[in-house]
XYZ file of C-alpha atoms in Angstrom:
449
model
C 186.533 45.806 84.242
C 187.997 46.914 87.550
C 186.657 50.497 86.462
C 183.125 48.884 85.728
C 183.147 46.825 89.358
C 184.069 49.900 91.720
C 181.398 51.888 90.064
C 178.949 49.000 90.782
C 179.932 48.020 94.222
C 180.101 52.027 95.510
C 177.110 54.139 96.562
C 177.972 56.927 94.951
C 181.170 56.752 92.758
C 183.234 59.436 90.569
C 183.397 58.999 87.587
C 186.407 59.059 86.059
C 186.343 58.416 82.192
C 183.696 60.159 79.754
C 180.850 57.492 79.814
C 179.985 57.758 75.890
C 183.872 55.809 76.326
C 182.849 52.849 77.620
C 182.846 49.856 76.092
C 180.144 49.267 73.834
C 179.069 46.305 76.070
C 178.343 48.194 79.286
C 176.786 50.656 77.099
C 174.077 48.069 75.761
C 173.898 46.951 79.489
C 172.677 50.156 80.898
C 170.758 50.508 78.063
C 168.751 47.245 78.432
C 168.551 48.152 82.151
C 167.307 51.393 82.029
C 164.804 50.165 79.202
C 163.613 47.451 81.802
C 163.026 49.961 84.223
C 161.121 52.270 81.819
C 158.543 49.059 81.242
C 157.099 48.886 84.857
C 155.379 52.279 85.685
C 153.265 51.780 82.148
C 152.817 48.135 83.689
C 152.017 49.026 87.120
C 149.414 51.154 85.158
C 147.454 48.615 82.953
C 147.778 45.580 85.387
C 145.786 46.857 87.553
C 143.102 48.009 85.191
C 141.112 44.726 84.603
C 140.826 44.278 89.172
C 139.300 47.911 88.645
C 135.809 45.714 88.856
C 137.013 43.318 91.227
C 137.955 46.007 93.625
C 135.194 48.021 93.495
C 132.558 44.629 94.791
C 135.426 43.389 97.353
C 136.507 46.732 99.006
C 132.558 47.969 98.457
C 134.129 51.232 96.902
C 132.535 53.415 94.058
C 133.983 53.408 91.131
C 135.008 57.157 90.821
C 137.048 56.676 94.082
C 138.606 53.138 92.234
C 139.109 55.390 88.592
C 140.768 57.574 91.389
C 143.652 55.479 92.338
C 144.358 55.268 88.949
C 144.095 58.584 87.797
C 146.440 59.816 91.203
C 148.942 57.311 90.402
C 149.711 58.750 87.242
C 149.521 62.128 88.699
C 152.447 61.376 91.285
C 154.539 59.415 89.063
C 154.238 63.497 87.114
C 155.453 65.182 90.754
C 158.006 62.863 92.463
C 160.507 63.476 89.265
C 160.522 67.106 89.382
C 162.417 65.934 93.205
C 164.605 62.634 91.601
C 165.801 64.597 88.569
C 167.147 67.829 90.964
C 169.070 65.195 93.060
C 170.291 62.926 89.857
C 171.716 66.659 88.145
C 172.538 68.107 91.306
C 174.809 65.112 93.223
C 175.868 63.731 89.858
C 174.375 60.265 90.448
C 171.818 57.826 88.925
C 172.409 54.663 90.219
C 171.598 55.607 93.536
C 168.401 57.343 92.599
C 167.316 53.887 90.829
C 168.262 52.028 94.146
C 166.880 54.055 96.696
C 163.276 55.184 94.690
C 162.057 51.226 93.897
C 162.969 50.617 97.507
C 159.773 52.787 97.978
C 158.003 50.951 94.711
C 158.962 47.809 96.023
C 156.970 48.673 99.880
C 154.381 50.123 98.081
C 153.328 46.898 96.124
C 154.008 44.649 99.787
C 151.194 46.667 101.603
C 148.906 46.962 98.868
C 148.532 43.226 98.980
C 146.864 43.739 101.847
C 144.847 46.873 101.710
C 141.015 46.130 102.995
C 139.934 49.616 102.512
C 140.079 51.837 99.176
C 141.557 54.842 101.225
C 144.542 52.090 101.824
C 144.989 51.119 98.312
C 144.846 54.612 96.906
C 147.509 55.469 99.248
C 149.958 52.248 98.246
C 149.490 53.023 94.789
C 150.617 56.968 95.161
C 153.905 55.078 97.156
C 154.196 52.697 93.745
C 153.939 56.194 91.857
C 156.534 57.945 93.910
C 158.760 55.260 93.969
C 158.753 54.010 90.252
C 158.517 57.311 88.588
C 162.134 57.582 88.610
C 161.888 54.942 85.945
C 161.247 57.539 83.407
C 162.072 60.896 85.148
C 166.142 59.939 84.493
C 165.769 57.225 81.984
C 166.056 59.373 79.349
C 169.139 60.878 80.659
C 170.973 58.060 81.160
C 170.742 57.103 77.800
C 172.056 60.646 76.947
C 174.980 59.639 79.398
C 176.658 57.148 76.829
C 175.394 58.575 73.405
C 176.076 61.200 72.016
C 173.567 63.347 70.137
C 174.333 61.443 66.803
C 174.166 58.018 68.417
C 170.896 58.566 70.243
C 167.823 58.561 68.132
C 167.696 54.995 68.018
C 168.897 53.547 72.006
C 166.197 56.327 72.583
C 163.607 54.581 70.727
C 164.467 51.454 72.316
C 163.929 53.162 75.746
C 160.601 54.573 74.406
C 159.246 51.182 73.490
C 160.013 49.922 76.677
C 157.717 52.570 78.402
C 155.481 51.890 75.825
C 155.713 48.203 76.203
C 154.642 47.982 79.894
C 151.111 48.804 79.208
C 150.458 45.956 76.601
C 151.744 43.831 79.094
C 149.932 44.766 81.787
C 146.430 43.855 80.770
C 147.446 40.771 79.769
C 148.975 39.473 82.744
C 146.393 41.325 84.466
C 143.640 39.947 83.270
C 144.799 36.153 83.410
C 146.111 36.672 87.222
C 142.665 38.588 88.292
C 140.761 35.519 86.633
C 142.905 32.889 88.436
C 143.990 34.475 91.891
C 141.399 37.446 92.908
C 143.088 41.146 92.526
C 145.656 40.648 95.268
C 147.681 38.224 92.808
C 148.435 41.514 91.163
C 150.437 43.142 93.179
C 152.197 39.693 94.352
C 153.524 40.112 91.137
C 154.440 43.907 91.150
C 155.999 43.456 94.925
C 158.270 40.054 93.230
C 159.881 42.314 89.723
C 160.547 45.004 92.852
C 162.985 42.972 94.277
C 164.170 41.577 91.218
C 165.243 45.223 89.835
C 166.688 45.871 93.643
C 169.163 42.963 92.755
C 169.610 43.965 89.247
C 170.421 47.366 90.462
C 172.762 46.680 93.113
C 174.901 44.319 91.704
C 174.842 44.959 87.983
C 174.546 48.789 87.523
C 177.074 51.421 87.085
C 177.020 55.026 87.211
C 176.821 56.665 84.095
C 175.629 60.291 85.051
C 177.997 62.731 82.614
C 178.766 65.988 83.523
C 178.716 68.125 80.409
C 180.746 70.878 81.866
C 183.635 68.394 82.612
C 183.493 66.835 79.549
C 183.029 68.754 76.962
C 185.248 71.768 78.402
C 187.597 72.866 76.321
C 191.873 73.319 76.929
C 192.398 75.287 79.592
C 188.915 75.063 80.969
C 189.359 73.377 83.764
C 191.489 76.195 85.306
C 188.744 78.404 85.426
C 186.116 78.018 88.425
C 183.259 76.904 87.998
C 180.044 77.808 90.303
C 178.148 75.970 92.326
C 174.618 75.643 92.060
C 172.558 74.921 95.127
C 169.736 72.014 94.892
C 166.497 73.644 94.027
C 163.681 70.403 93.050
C 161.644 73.088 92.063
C 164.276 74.354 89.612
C 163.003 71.889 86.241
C 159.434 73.777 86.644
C 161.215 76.558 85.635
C 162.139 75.050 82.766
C 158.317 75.060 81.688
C 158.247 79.223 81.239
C 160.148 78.581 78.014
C 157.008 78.144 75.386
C 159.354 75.354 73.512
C 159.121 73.892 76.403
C 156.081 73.677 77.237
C 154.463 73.173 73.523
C 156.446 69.950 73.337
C 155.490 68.840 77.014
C 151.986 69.230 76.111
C 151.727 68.131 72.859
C 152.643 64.684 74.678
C 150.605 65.328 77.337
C 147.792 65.399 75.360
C 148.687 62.799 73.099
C 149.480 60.398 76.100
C 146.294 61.486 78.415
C 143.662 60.913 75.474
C 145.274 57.357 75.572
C 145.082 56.869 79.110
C 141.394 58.120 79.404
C 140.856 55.448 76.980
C 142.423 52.364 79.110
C 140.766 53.561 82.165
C 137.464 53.935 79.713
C 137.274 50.056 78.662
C 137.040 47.552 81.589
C 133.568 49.248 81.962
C 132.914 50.376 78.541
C 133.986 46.809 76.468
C 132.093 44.834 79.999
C 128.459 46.276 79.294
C 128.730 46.871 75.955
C 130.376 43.788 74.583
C 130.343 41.669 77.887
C 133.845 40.855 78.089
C 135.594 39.000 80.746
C 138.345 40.616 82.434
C 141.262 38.226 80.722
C 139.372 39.154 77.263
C 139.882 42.657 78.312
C 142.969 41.965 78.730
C 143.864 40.279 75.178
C 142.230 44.143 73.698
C 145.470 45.612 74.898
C 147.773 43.871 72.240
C 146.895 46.401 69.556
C 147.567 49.711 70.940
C 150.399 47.528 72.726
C 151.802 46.725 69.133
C 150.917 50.257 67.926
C 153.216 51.377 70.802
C 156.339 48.887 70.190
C 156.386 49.282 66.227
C 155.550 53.031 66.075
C 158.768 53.767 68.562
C 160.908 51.241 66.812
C 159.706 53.244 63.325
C 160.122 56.438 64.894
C 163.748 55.904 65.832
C 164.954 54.859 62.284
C 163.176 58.116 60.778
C 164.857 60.001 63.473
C 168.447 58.354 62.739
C 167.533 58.898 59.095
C 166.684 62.727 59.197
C 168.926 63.683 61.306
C 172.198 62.315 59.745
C 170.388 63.818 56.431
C 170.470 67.135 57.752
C 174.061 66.536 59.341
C 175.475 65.823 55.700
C 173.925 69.152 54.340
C 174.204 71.240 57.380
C 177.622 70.132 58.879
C 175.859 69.872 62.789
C 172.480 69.007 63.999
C 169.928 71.427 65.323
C 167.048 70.006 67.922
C 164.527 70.843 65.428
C 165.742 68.294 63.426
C 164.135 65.483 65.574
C 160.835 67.212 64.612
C 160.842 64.973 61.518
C 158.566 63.830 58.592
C 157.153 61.081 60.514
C 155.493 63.399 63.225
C 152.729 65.583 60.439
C 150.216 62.975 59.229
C 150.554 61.323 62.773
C 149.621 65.055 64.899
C 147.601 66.521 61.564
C 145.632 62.883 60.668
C 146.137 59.788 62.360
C 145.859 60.663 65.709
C 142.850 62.873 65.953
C 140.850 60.632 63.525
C 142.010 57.541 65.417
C 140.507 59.113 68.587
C 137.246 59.949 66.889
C 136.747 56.709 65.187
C 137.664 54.603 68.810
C 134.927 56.299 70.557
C 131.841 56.381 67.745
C 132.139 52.877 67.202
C 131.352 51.713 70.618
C 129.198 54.481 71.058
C 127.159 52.703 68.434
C 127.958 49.199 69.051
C 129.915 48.424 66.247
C 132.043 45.522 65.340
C 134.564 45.176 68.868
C 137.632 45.113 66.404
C 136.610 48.290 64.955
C 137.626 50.040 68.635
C 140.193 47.692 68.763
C 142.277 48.383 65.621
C 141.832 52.221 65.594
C 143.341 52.177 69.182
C 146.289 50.610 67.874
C 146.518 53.201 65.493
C 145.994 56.125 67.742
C 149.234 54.441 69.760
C 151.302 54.055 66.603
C 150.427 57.599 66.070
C 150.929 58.712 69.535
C 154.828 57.425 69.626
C 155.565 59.548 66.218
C 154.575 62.801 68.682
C 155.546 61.280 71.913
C 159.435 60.606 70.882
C 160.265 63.393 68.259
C 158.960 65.848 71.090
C 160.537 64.535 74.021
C 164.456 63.924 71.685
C 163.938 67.091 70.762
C 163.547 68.432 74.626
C 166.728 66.293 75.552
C 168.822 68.434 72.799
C 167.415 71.245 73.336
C 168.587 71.624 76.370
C 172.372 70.085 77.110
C 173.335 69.000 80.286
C 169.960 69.316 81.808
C 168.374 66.005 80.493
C 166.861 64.492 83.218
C 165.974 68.033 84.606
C 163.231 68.826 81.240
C 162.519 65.103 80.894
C 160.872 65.352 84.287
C 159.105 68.926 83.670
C 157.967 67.469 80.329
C 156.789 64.386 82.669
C 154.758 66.655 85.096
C 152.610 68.502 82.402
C 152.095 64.736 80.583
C 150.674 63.363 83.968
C 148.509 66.435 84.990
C 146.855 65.761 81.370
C 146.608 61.958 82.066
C 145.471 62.501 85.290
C 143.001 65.402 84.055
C 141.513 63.299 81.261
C 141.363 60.118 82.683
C 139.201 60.986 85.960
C 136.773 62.823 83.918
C 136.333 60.738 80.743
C 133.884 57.914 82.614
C 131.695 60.838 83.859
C 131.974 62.627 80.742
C 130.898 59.139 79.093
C 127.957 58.368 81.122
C 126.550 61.887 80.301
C 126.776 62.043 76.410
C 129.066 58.779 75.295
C 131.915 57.980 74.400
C 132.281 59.116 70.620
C 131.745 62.648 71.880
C 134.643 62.218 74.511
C 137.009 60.880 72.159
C 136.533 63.499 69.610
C 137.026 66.525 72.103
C 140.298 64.291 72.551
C 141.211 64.404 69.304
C 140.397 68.029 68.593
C 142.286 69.375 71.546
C 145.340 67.115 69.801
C 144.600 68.941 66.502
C 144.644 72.312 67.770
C 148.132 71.938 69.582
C 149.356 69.910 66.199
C 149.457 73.860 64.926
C 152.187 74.316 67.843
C 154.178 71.669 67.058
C 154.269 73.116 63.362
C 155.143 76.026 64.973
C 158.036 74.840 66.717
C 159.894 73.471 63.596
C 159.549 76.331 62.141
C 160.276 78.999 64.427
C 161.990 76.796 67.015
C 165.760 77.906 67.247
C 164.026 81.638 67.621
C 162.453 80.355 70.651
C 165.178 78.732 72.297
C 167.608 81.030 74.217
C 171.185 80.625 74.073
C 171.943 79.366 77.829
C 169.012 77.977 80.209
């Protein structure tokens, strides 16, 4: 206890037992925090996307420059981790990274309240971006802190569904707060869970951040020196000239943007087509929001499953292990057709739940891709966690970012079921990667990085 209270109460604290020690309490602890954390920048997201109308009349914007905000929110919450995760592996901290980044989050929601131009809002949310991001550039990392690679499949797939179970929440809340209290309400509410994680952080959070070379040196080891590496932020990018790499950063980059262009694509789309309010909108979101929670909670039990298969015929695990059974019919079937058959449907006025159901199974299908290819990043390369989480993060944003500002124009030229199915044939084509990377994966990976 003493242990757990100095490492809470000091700004940056040593730490001095292995943290996949602790006691299993403190380990579920951090765990629930950093899954907390990992809810908000999908939330910050998707509770702002039923205001996207509402802003555009009050701040007399277009809606390009409104999509805009969006679109360059998820671009920076891609480019301030390549900076957090450099400072987390480079001062041997994460507490302090938490702290001092939704300190920024937390200003950028207070002045966004009450932004009267666009260029003003646009700006607030890129401070929301840099700030939050650090949510999930070092999330995953801490969880690799206190597990160890046998214990991790499934505290990562909690962490997963809580990214994935911000944006199902944000609509919702969204849309009832935008109906009640104008578009401002919104960010009342982002600026108020700012300072609740400030408090949660400062007076409940340890340090976890384990150095591998510490320990899981050998006797002796610690005699020998050991060199010092100077901070480089730019250093994870280089992480992305390794094709394993950057096949598994963009197969959930693609996966992820296609369902991002599609969020940004129905206040407008489900408004003229169906003419939905905004808190209907909002009540849409529960089925890709479900296809998000139970598709990462399913993903982590094959994952466990698989990989303590191939432990009891192997004798160790390999990364490509976490490239399991449950990712082929989702990259080869489920997710491609689940994009094609979201788009046609509206594009031809269809039944609303027809849209609705096959984006909840595009989600479910997006999570089997999203979490075997970012567990298999975090093994593939020990020690640097947080370091190819955030490269990994950058490539997934540039495609969100990419796909969502130019879906809306795309759809007012030739509709929406032709947008959605060059989304899901880009996301067939890369499946072939993936397959790829099972396969030929440990030939690909070098022996140090």
């Amino acid at each position: 206890m003493n242990t757990y209270l100095r490492s809470v109460l000091v700004l940056r604290p040593e730490v001095h037992v292995d943290p996949r020690t602790i006691p299993t309490w403190r380990k579920r602890w951090t765990l629930t925090l950093v899954t907390i954390f990992a809810i908000i920048p999908g939330f910050c997201s998707t509770i702002y996307l039923p205001a996207l109308e509402a802003i555009t009349a009050e701040l007399d914007s277009s809606s390009i420059m409104v999509t805009l905000s969006n679109s360059l929110y998820m671009l920076f919450i891609g480019i301030a981790p390549i900076f957090y995760s450099s400072i987390s592996d480079h001062w041997h901290i994460r507490r302090s990274v938490y702290f001092f980044t939704f300190v920024i989050y937390t200003i950028g929601s207070l002045c966004a309240i009450f932004a009267t131009d666009i260029n003003v809002l646009l700006g607030m949310r890129i401070l929301q971006a840099v700030g939050i991001s650090s949510a999930w550039a070092i999330g995953a990392g801490s969880v690799a802190d206190i597990y160890s690679v046998e214990e991790r499949g499934r505290p990562l797939s909690i962490y997963f569904a809580g990214s994935f179970a911000g944006p199902v929440l944000g609509p919702l809340i969204g849309g009832f707060l935008v109906e009640q209290w104008d578009w401002p309400s919104v960010f009342w509410m982002l600026f108020v869970i700012g300072c609740i994680l400030l408090l949660l952080i400062a007076f409940t959070m340890e340090e976890t951040y384990r150095d591998e070379a510490r320990w899981n040196a050998l006797p002796g080891d610690d005699e020998k020196p050991v060199a010092k590496r100077t901070m480089n932020p730019l250093a994870s990018l280089a992480l992305l000239r390794h094709p394993f790499v950057m096949i598994s950063a963009t197969a959930t980059g693609l996966a992820f943007g296609g369902m991002f262009a599609i969020e940004n694509m129905i206040p407008s789309l489900y408004t003229t087509t169906y003419g939905m309010s905004s808190g209907m909108i909002g009540l849409t979101f529960i089925s890709p929001g479900l296809g998000e929670i139970v598709g990462s909670l399913f993903s982590g039990h094959v994952s466990h499953f698989f990989l303590h298969r191939a432990i009891a015929k192997r004798g160790h695990p390999i990364p490509e292990d976490r490239l399991a059974m449950n990712l082929w019919p989702a990259a080869f079937l489920l997710n491609p057709l689940a994009f094609c058959l979201w788009g046609w449907p509206v594009q031809l006025n269809w039944n609303v739940w027809v849209s609705i159901i096959m984006f909840g199974v595009q989600t479910f299908a997006m999570v089997q891709i999203f979490n075997p290819c970012l567990a298999y990043l975090v093994d593939a390369v020990p020690g640097r966690g947080a370091s190819v989480t955030a490269a990994a993060n950058l490539v997934r944003m540039i495609w969100a970012c990419v796909l969502s500002l130019i879906a809306n124009p795309m759809t007012e030229a030739v509709g929406p079921g032709w947008v959605t199915f060059l989304f899901g044939m880009l996301n067939l084509v890369w499946a072939f990667l993936i397959l790829l990377l099972k396969v030929k994966g440990k030939s690909m990976r070098p022996d140090t990085l």
